[in-house]
C-alpha cells in the first residue's frame, strides 16, 4: 500500500497530519537534523508522537540527515538507541557512518536514505541497500519514466517527493549558503541563497534569478503508485498547521480516489484545494520532463497565510456554538470556509462572536484568542477555518 | 608520499607541469568545466601519462541518471582498458560497478560537499578507495579526515559550491530575452554582496564556483600527516598560471622551509587568494595571508 508521508515541525502539526490522513510523519529531533530552525522535537515530544501515531496506525520517522562533521560523531549511537527505545519506526540519514552505527546499536530502526544523497539510479540504490538501508528517498531531479525504470531494477523501497519546496540544486550538493551567509546548508543552516537576487557582474549587467518553483505533483500520483513507489512525501516541516492540513487532506483524498477508481475524475478540484494553502508558485518539477524557464520562480512572491483564521477546539451540539482558537483576524460579516478530516468544505457568514468570558466582540483580533460563535453544522477538533472571497 | 594531481583540459598538452598525475574530464560524465575533449583525445593523453610514469585519473563525477548506466559502464570499461589509475566519481553507481567488476583501477569519491568527517571517509578504505575532502570544514577537521591516509585535498582553484540539474542560464535567458551560452563562464554577484561567483552551464547541469581562488598552502605544513594527493583544480585558470602554481606546490613539498617565500610567489600570480571556508579556522591563529 502506498504511504502518504507528511512533515511535522512540532507535536501539534504531527497530530494534525495524522488526523488529516497521513500514514506516516517525519520529524526532526533536537540533534543531527536539518531544518535547524524548525521547532524540533524533544525526546518527550517524540515519545508522545510515537504513542499518538501508533494508536492510529501511523509511523514516525526521525530525520538525522545532516552531513555530519567530526564533532557530530559524538553521541549519535546513544541517540539512535534512544530513538529505537522510544518506538520511532525509522531514521532518515545521509551519512553511511550514521547508518552503520544505527544498524549496530538499534537494528529495529528502519534506515532511510535522505534525498541529500541525490540517488538517481538503481545501481546506487542497490549499493545503499547493501549497506543496510531499507528505503531510498530519491533525488528530486527525476522524471516519472526514470523513477519507473529505477523501480524495475531495484527491490528497495522508494520514496518520492510530491509536494513542497524544491532545492534548485541537487540536495546536499549546494553550499551557497555556507559561502554567502556563513550558514552550513548541510547542517541545518540553509539561508536559501538560491532565492536571492543576483546581477551579472559586468557593466550594465542584468539581473539573474535562479529560485525554483515549488513542487506540486498531483498529476503524477497515479503514475507513481502504478510504478511501485512505496511512499509519497510532502515537504515542509516549517509550514503551518493549515498548510499541513490542507495539503495532506488533498493528497489523501486524491490517493484514495485513485486507489478506488484507478483514475482521477477532476484534478481541478484538488488543485483548487492546494491553492488554498500558502504556496509559492508551483510546477510539476521534473516529473513530466526537465523543467526549463517554466520551472523557475522569476516573478512570484511567497504568499503569506492570512486566510487561515482559526482551528475548532470543540462544538456544542445542543447550542450550535463552536469554540475556536483564532490564528488570524476575522470579523462578523466575513465569509468563512470550514474543512476537516471528515468535514466537506462548508461555508458560513460570520454572525456574532464572543470571547471566552462571553463578551461580544467586533472582531477576533488576537492570535490564539478563544472565540465562540454559532456554526450551523457540527464541527469538531481539528477542523479548520479559512477566509474566502 | 604526497603526490600532486592537476585537473587540466584534456585537449591541451599536460607536458611542462610539475605534477605526478592528471585528471581528465570525461566528455559525458564529468562536471569539470573544460573545453570538450573526445574520448580519443583523452586516450592519447592517458597513454602519454603512462609513458611518462604519471598517474592518469579520469573524472566521471556527475550524478548518473538511470538511462545513463549502460553508457557509464561502457566509458568505465574503455578507460579501464587504457590502464587509467583512478576514477574520480560523485555517484555510488560508479562504486557499485567497481565492487561488482573488481577492475584494476582505484576510486576517488569526490561529491564535493559530503566528505566532512573522518568516519565516513574511513568507510571508503573497505574497498581501498580514496576520498576528496570537502572544503567546508575547519582545518582541524581536514587534518583528522586526512590522517587515515586515504584523502585527497583540493588545495588550489575556484571551488565548486553548487551543482544543479537545471539549465539555469539558458532558462533565465528564455525568460528575460538575454542570450546566454552554455560552456561559457559568467560572473554573478548577489545584490548586497561585494564578492562575485562564477556560474557555468554545461549540457549536464549548472554549476557555481567561488569567484576567487582558494589556496591551502602553508597550512599543509601543519598537518601531522599530509594527504595522499593534493589536487590543483585548473578550472578557469590559464595554462601558464596553472604551470606556475603547480611548480610552487612542488616547491612546497620539496622545500618546506621556503614556504613563506613560495607563498609570496603564489600570491603574486593571483592576489585574491582566500584560505577557504571559515578561513579563521583554517589558518593558524593570527597568521595573515
Tab-separated table of C-alpha atoms in Angstrom, chain A residues 38-346:
chain	number	residue	atom	x	y	z
A	38	UNK	CA	12.071	24.133	12.727
A	39	UNK	CA	10.602	23.677	16.178
A	40	UNK	CA	12.221	20.307	16.615
A	41	UNK	CA	11.020	17.647	18.975
A	42	UNK	CA	12.365	16.860	22.424
A	43	UNK	CA	12.626	13.230	23.461
A	44	UNK	CA	9.373	13.548	25.378
A	45	UNK	CA	7.718	15.012	22.292
A	46	UNK	CA	8.963	12.123	20.187
A	47	UNK	CA	7.654	9.665	22.742
A	48	UNK	CA	4.246	11.309	22.635
A	49	UNK	CA	4.394	11.471	18.841
A	50	UNK	CA	5.063	7.745	18.631
A	51	UNK	CA	2.241	6.959	21.053
A	52	UNK	CA	-0.206	9.125	19.146
A	53	UNK	CA	0.850	7.693	15.784
A	54	UNK	CA	0.890	4.075	16.932
A	55	UNK	CA	-2.659	4.342	18.281
A	56	UNK	CA	-3.776	5.469	14.842
A	57	UNK	CA	-1.761	3.002	12.813
A	58	UNK	CA	0.716	5.608	11.599
A	59	UNK	CA	4.503	5.609	11.589
A	60	UNK	CA	7.074	8.130	12.771
A	61	UNK	CA	10.415	8.686	11.074
A	62	UNK	CA	13.068	10.934	12.559
A	63	UNK	CA	15.437	12.929	10.377
A	64	UNK	CA	19.084	12.642	11.312
A	65	UNK	CA	20.072	13.833	7.889
A	66	UNK	CA	22.804	16.369	8.464
A	67	UNK	CA	26.046	15.838	6.607
A	68	UNK	CA	27.978	15.321	9.819
A	69	UNK	CA	31.319	16.816	10.713
A	70	UNK	CA	33.772	15.171	13.075
A	71	UNK	CA	32.127	16.714	16.111
A	72	UNK	CA	28.753	15.300	15.038
A	73	UNK	CA	30.042	11.772	15.525
A	74	UNK	CA	29.777	12.182	19.271
A	75	UNK	CA	26.549	10.999	20.802
A	76	UNK	CA	24.953	9.559	17.708
A	77	UNK	CA	24.949	5.952	18.911
A	78	UNK	CA	23.183	6.946	22.114
A	79	UNK	CA	20.682	8.975	20.143
A	80	UNK	CA	19.937	6.087	17.779
A	81	UNK	CA	19.412	3.785	20.765
A	82	UNK	CA	17.128	6.348	22.326
A	83	UNK	CA	15.034	6.718	19.174
A	84	UNK	CA	14.608	2.979	18.874
A	85	UNK	CA	13.715	2.703	22.544
A	86	UNK	CA	11.068	5.378	22.226
A	87	UNK	CA	9.438	3.463	19.389
A	88	UNK	CA	10.452	5.516	16.366
A	89	UNK	CA	9.951	3.456	13.214
A	90	UNK	CA	12.800	4.765	11.139
A	91	UNK	CA	15.671	7.197	10.827
A	92	UNK	CA	16.332	9.267	7.709
A	93	UNK	CA	20.087	9.591	7.287
A	94	UNK	CA	22.632	10.839	4.780
A	95	UNK	CA	25.837	9.535	6.324
A	96	UNK	CA	26.983	5.955	5.719
A	97	UNK	CA	28.578	6.054	9.142
A	98	UNK	CA	25.331	7.050	10.840
A	99	UNK	CA	23.612	4.207	9.028
A	100	UNK	CA	26.250	1.730	10.163
A	101	UNK	CA	26.046	2.906	13.757
A	102	UNK	CA	22.247	2.796	13.781
A	103	UNK	CA	22.229	-0.729	12.382
A	104	UNK	CA	24.670	-1.838	15.046
A	105	UNK	CA	23.064	-0.285	18.100
A	106	UNK	CA	19.408	-0.121	17.041
A	107	UNK	CA	18.734	-2.846	14.455
A	108	UNK	CA	14.992	-2.423	14.834
A	109	UNK	CA	15.175	1.063	13.305
A	110	UNK	CA	14.462	1.276	9.599
A	111	UNK	CA	17.204	3.232	7.857
A	112	UNK	CA	16.055	5.524	5.083
A	113	UNK	CA	18.496	7.337	2.846
A	114	UNK	CA	17.871	11.066	2.730
A	115	UNK	CA	17.407	12.886	-0.553
A	116	UNK	CA	20.594	14.710	0.470
A	117	UNK	CA	22.415	11.782	-1.138
A	118	UNK	CA	20.735	12.516	-4.501
A	119	UNK	CA	20.223	8.942	-5.636
A	120	UNK	CA	19.162	8.994	-9.281
A	121	UNK	CA	19.740	5.412	-10.400
A	122	UNK	CA	19.030	1.848	-9.323
A	123	UNK	CA	22.669	0.878	-9.008
A	124	UNK	CA	23.339	3.487	-6.359
A	125	UNK	CA	20.078	2.475	-4.682
A	126	UNK	CA	21.211	-1.145	-4.576
A	127	UNK	CA	24.563	-0.118	-3.146
A	128	UNK	CA	22.799	1.619	-0.267
A	129	UNK	CA	20.633	-1.467	0.207
A	130	UNK	CA	23.803	-3.497	0.621
A	131	UNK	CA	24.775	-1.104	3.423
A	132	UNK	CA	21.587	-1.805	5.335
A	133	UNK	CA	19.276	0.904	4.068
A	134	UNK	CA	15.670	-0.155	3.655
A	135	UNK	CA	14.406	2.856	1.744
A	136	UNK	CA	15.759	5.468	-0.642
A	137	UNK	CA	14.364	8.982	-0.821
A	138	UNK	CA	15.094	9.637	-4.463
A	139	UNK	CA	16.619	12.780	-5.905
A	140	UNK	CA	14.011	15.293	-6.963
A	141	UNK	CA	15.522	15.608	-10.432
A	142	UNK	CA	13.854	12.515	-11.866
A	143	UNK	CA	11.134	12.061	-14.431
A	144	UNK	CA	8.292	9.628	-13.880
A	145	UNK	CA	9.805	7.393	-16.532
A	146	UNK	CA	13.164	7.370	-14.756
A	147	UNK	CA	11.522	6.577	-11.425
A	148	UNK	CA	9.646	3.719	-13.033
A	149	UNK	CA	12.831	2.321	-14.517
A	150	UNK	CA	14.683	2.615	-11.220
A	151	UNK	CA	11.904	0.684	-9.505
A	152	UNK	CA	12.105	-2.024	-12.162
A	153	UNK	CA	15.764	-2.517	-11.291
A	154	UNK	CA	15.680	-2.498	-7.516
A	155	UNK	CA	13.565	-4.002	-4.795
A	156	UNK	CA	14.455	-1.462	-2.132
A	157	UNK	CA	11.594	0.805	-1.071
A	158	UNK	CA	11.496	4.108	-2.914
A	159	UNK	CA	10.175	7.372	-1.586
A	160	UNK	CA	9.403	10.340	-3.823
A	161	UNK	CA	8.712	13.974	-3.002
A	162	UNK	CA	5.344	15.005	-4.420
A	163	UNK	CA	4.726	18.414	-2.929
A	164	UNK	CA	6.500	21.382	-1.427
A	165	UNK	CA	9.664	23.403	-1.708
A	166	UNK	CA	12.372	22.341	-4.097
A	167	UNK	CA	16.095	22.909	-3.875
A	168	UNK	CA	17.186	24.287	-7.214
A	169	UNK	CA	20.421	22.338	-6.822
A	170	UNK	CA	20.812	18.666	-6.117
A	171	UNK	CA	20.123	18.436	-2.404
A	172	UNK	CA	23.337	18.068	-0.493
A	173	UNK	CA	25.448	19.327	-3.365
A	174	UNK	CA	24.912	23.012	-2.680
A	175	UNK	CA	26.874	25.058	-0.185
A	176	UNK	CA	25.973	28.514	-1.500
A	177	UNK	CA	24.631	29.356	1.921
A	178	UNK	CA	27.960	28.489	3.522
A	179	UNK	CA	29.836	30.936	1.323
A	180	UNK	CA	27.286	33.734	1.065
A	181	UNK	CA	25.757	33.649	4.526
A	182	UNK	CA	28.214	31.687	6.665
A	183	UNK	CA	25.482	29.158	7.367
A	184	UNK	CA	26.088	25.480	6.761
A	185	UNK	CA	23.428	24.304	4.342
A	186	UNK	CA	24.101	20.655	5.051
A	187	UNK	CA	23.851	21.021	8.805
A	188	UNK	CA	20.536	22.802	9.012
A	189	UNK	CA	21.550	26.359	8.277
A	190	UNK	CA	20.452	26.835	4.668
A	191	UNK	CA	19.750	30.527	4.054
A	192	UNK	CA	18.045	29.807	0.719
A	193	UNK	CA	20.667	31.825	-1.088
A	194	UNK	CA	19.381	30.411	-4.383
A	195	UNK	CA	16.267	32.546	-3.936
A	196	UNK	CA	18.198	35.778	-3.604
A	197	UNK	CA	18.657	38.362	-6.327
A	198	UNK	CA	21.847	38.345	-8.353
A	199	UNK	CA	23.320	40.526	-11.055
A	200	UNK	CA	25.766	39.741	-13.775
A	201	UNK	CA	28.985	41.322	-12.657
A	202	UNK	CA	29.774	43.439	-15.667
A	203	UNK	CA	28.917	46.973	-16.734
A	204	UNK	CA	25.227	47.086	-17.498
A	205	UNK	CA	24.903	43.504	-16.346
A	206	UNK	CA	21.326	42.486	-15.870
A	207	UNK	CA	19.517	40.721	-13.098
A	208	UNK	CA	19.781	36.972	-12.584
A	209	UNK	CA	17.370	34.795	-10.638
A	210	UNK	CA	17.509	31.057	-10.163
A	211	UNK	CA	14.984	30.057	-7.497
A	212	UNK	CA	12.783	27.078	-8.188
A	213	UNK	CA	9.033	26.929	-8.173
A	214	UNK	CA	7.608	24.672	-5.511
A	215	UNK	CA	6.597	21.190	-6.477
A	216	UNK	CA	3.002	20.145	-6.934
A	217	UNK	CA	2.837	16.537	-8.051
A	218	UNK	CA	-0.900	15.898	-8.014
A	219	UNK	CA	-0.963	14.742	-11.597
A	220	UNK	CA	1.965	12.393	-11.039
A	221	UNK	CA	0.450	10.473	-8.158
A	222	UNK	CA	-1.291	7.818	-10.250
A	223	UNK	CA	1.832	7.012	-12.244
A	224	UNK	CA	3.931	6.896	-9.078
A	225	UNK	CA	1.526	4.479	-7.430
A	226	UNK	CA	1.497	2.319	-10.554
A	227	UNK	CA	5.291	2.289	-10.704
A	228	UNK	CA	5.516	0.677	-7.288
A	229	UNK	CA	6.905	3.591	-5.317
A	230	UNK	CA	6.374	2.966	-1.591
A	231	UNK	CA	5.970	6.450	-0.198
A	232	UNK	CA	4.829	9.868	-1.396
A	233	UNK	CA	6.404	12.630	0.611
A	234	UNK	CA	5.237	16.153	1.318
A	235	UNK	CA	7.945	18.708	2.088
A	236	UNK	CA	7.562	21.409	4.709
A	237	UNK	CA	8.487	20.919	8.347
A	238	UNK	CA	8.471	24.709	8.683
A	239	UNK	CA	4.923	25.063	7.345
A	240	UNK	CA	1.813	25.919	9.351
A	241	UNK	CA	-0.862	23.564	10.636
A	242	UNK	CA	-3.209	24.955	7.999
A	243	UNK	CA	-0.767	24.119	5.245
A	244	UNK	CA	-0.251	20.623	6.612
A	245	UNK	CA	-3.981	20.035	6.957
A	246	UNK	CA	-4.826	21.363	3.510
A	247	UNK	CA	-2.087	19.566	1.632
A	248	UNK	CA	-2.356	16.248	3.466
A	249	UNK	CA	-6.116	16.218	3.068
A	250	UNK	CA	-5.930	16.919	-0.662
A	251	UNK	CA	-3.381	14.176	-1.317
A	252	UNK	CA	-5.177	11.734	0.999
A	253	UNK	CA	-8.387	12.168	-0.955
A	254	UNK	CA	-6.650	12.026	-4.289
A	255	UNK	CA	-4.758	8.849	-3.417
A	256	UNK	CA	-7.901	7.222	-2.090
A	257	UNK	CA	-9.812	8.170	-5.224
A	258	UNK	CA	-7.076	6.747	-7.421
A	259	UNK	CA	-6.838	3.523	-5.439
A	260	UNK	CA	-10.602	3.117	-5.572
A	261	UNK	CA	-11.290	4.101	-9.182
A	262	UNK	CA	-7.954	3.803	-10.942
A	263	UNK	CA	-8.292	7.356	-12.179
A	264	UNK	CA	-8.918	10.901	-11.017
A	265	UNK	CA	-12.165	12.431	-12.201
A	266	UNK	CA	-11.356	16.067	-11.543
A	267	UNK	CA	-7.823	17.258	-10.883
A	268	UNK	CA	-9.074	20.842	-10.838
A	269	UNK	CA	-10.831	20.210	-7.526
A	270	UNK	CA	-7.591	19.093	-5.880
A	271	UNK	CA	-5.636	21.907	-7.447
A	272	UNK	CA	-8.072	24.462	-6.101
A	273	UNK	CA	-7.798	22.899	-2.656
A	274	UNK	CA	-3.997	23.037	-2.703
A	275	UNK	CA	-4.132	26.643	-3.851
A	276	UNK	CA	-5.729	27.486	-0.504
A	277	UNK	CA	-2.545	26.552	1.326
A	278	UNK	CA	0.165	29.152	1.336
A	279	UNK	CA	2.440	28.472	-1.582
A	280	UNK	CA	4.882	29.985	-3.858
A	281	UNK	CA	4.060	29.335	-7.476
A	282	UNK	CA	4.100	25.629	-8.173
A	283	UNK	CA	5.130	23.419	-11.044
A	284	UNK	CA	5.449	19.725	-11.690
A	285	UNK	CA	9.207	19.655	-11.156
A	286	UNK	CA	10.950	17.004	-13.239
A	287	UNK	CA	8.057	14.528	-13.315
A	288	UNK	CA	6.972	15.211	-16.885
A	289	UNK	CA	10.324	16.283	-18.283
A	290	UNK	CA	13.180	18.506	-17.312
A	291	UNK	CA	11.883	21.958	-16.451
A	292	UNK	CA	13.204	24.957	-18.279
A	293	UNK	CA	12.131	28.501	-17.543
A	294	UNK	CA	8.671	27.219	-16.633
A	295	UNK	CA	10.129	25.502	-13.579
A	296	UNK	CA	11.788	28.617	-12.238
A	297	UNK	CA	10.400	31.275	-9.951
A	298	UNK	CA	11.257	34.568	-11.588
A	299	UNK	CA	8.432	36.855	-10.590
A	300	UNK	CA	6.298	35.146	-7.982
A	301	UNK	CA	6.399	36.020	-4.346
A	302	UNK	CA	5.713	33.869	-1.350
A	303	UNK	CA	2.181	34.404	-0.181
A	304	UNK	CA	1.542	34.992	3.472
A	305	UNK	CA	-1.122	32.907	5.057
A	306	UNK	CA	-3.637	35.449	6.225
A	307	UNK	CA	-6.562	33.349	5.051
A	308	UNK	CA	-6.171	30.815	7.850
A	309	UNK	CA	-8.236	32.263	10.677
A	310	UNK	CA	-8.742	29.516	13.212
A	311	UNK	CA	-8.980	25.946	14.368
A	312	UNK	CA	-12.032	24.396	16.016
A	313	UNK	CA	-11.433	23.241	19.578
A	314	UNK	CA	-14.919	21.969	20.410
A	315	UNK	CA	-18.580	22.174	19.474
A	316	UNK	CA	-21.771	22.081	21.486
A	317	UNK	CA	-24.383	20.105	19.561
A	318	UNK	CA	-27.234	21.498	21.642
A	319	UNK	CA	-26.435	25.183	21.259
A	320	UNK	CA	-24.596	25.012	17.934
A	321	UNK	CA	-21.763	27.075	19.393
A	322	UNK	CA	-18.211	26.317	18.321
A	323	UNK	CA	-15.135	27.132	20.366
A	324	UNK	CA	-12.408	28.371	18.054
A	325	UNK	CA	-8.765	29.211	18.557
A	326	UNK	CA	-8.039	32.319	16.479
A	327	UNK	CA	-4.994	32.317	14.186
A	328	UNK	CA	-5.661	35.408	12.053
A	329	UNK	CA	-8.026	38.352	12.069
A	330	UNK	CA	-11.673	37.870	11.157
A	331	UNK	CA	-14.874	39.727	11.959
A	332	UNK	CA	-18.647	39.491	11.741
A	333	UNK	CA	-19.748	39.607	8.119
A	334	UNK	CA	-16.693	37.748	6.819
A	335	UNK	CA	-17.257	34.654	4.707
A	336	UNK	CA	-15.524	31.636	6.201
A	337	UNK	CA	-14.956	28.108	4.989
A	338	UNK	CA	-14.703	25.198	7.411
A	339	UNK	CA	-12.940	21.993	6.428
A	340	UNK	CA	-11.708	18.947	8.243
A	341	UNK	CA	-10.648	15.336	8.030
A	342	UNK	CA	-14.291	14.282	7.913
A	343	UNK	CA	-15.889	17.596	7.067
A	344	UNK	CA	-16.506	18.580	3.476
A	345	UNK	CA	-15.825	22.235	2.748
A	346	UNK	CA	-18.703	24.232	4.219
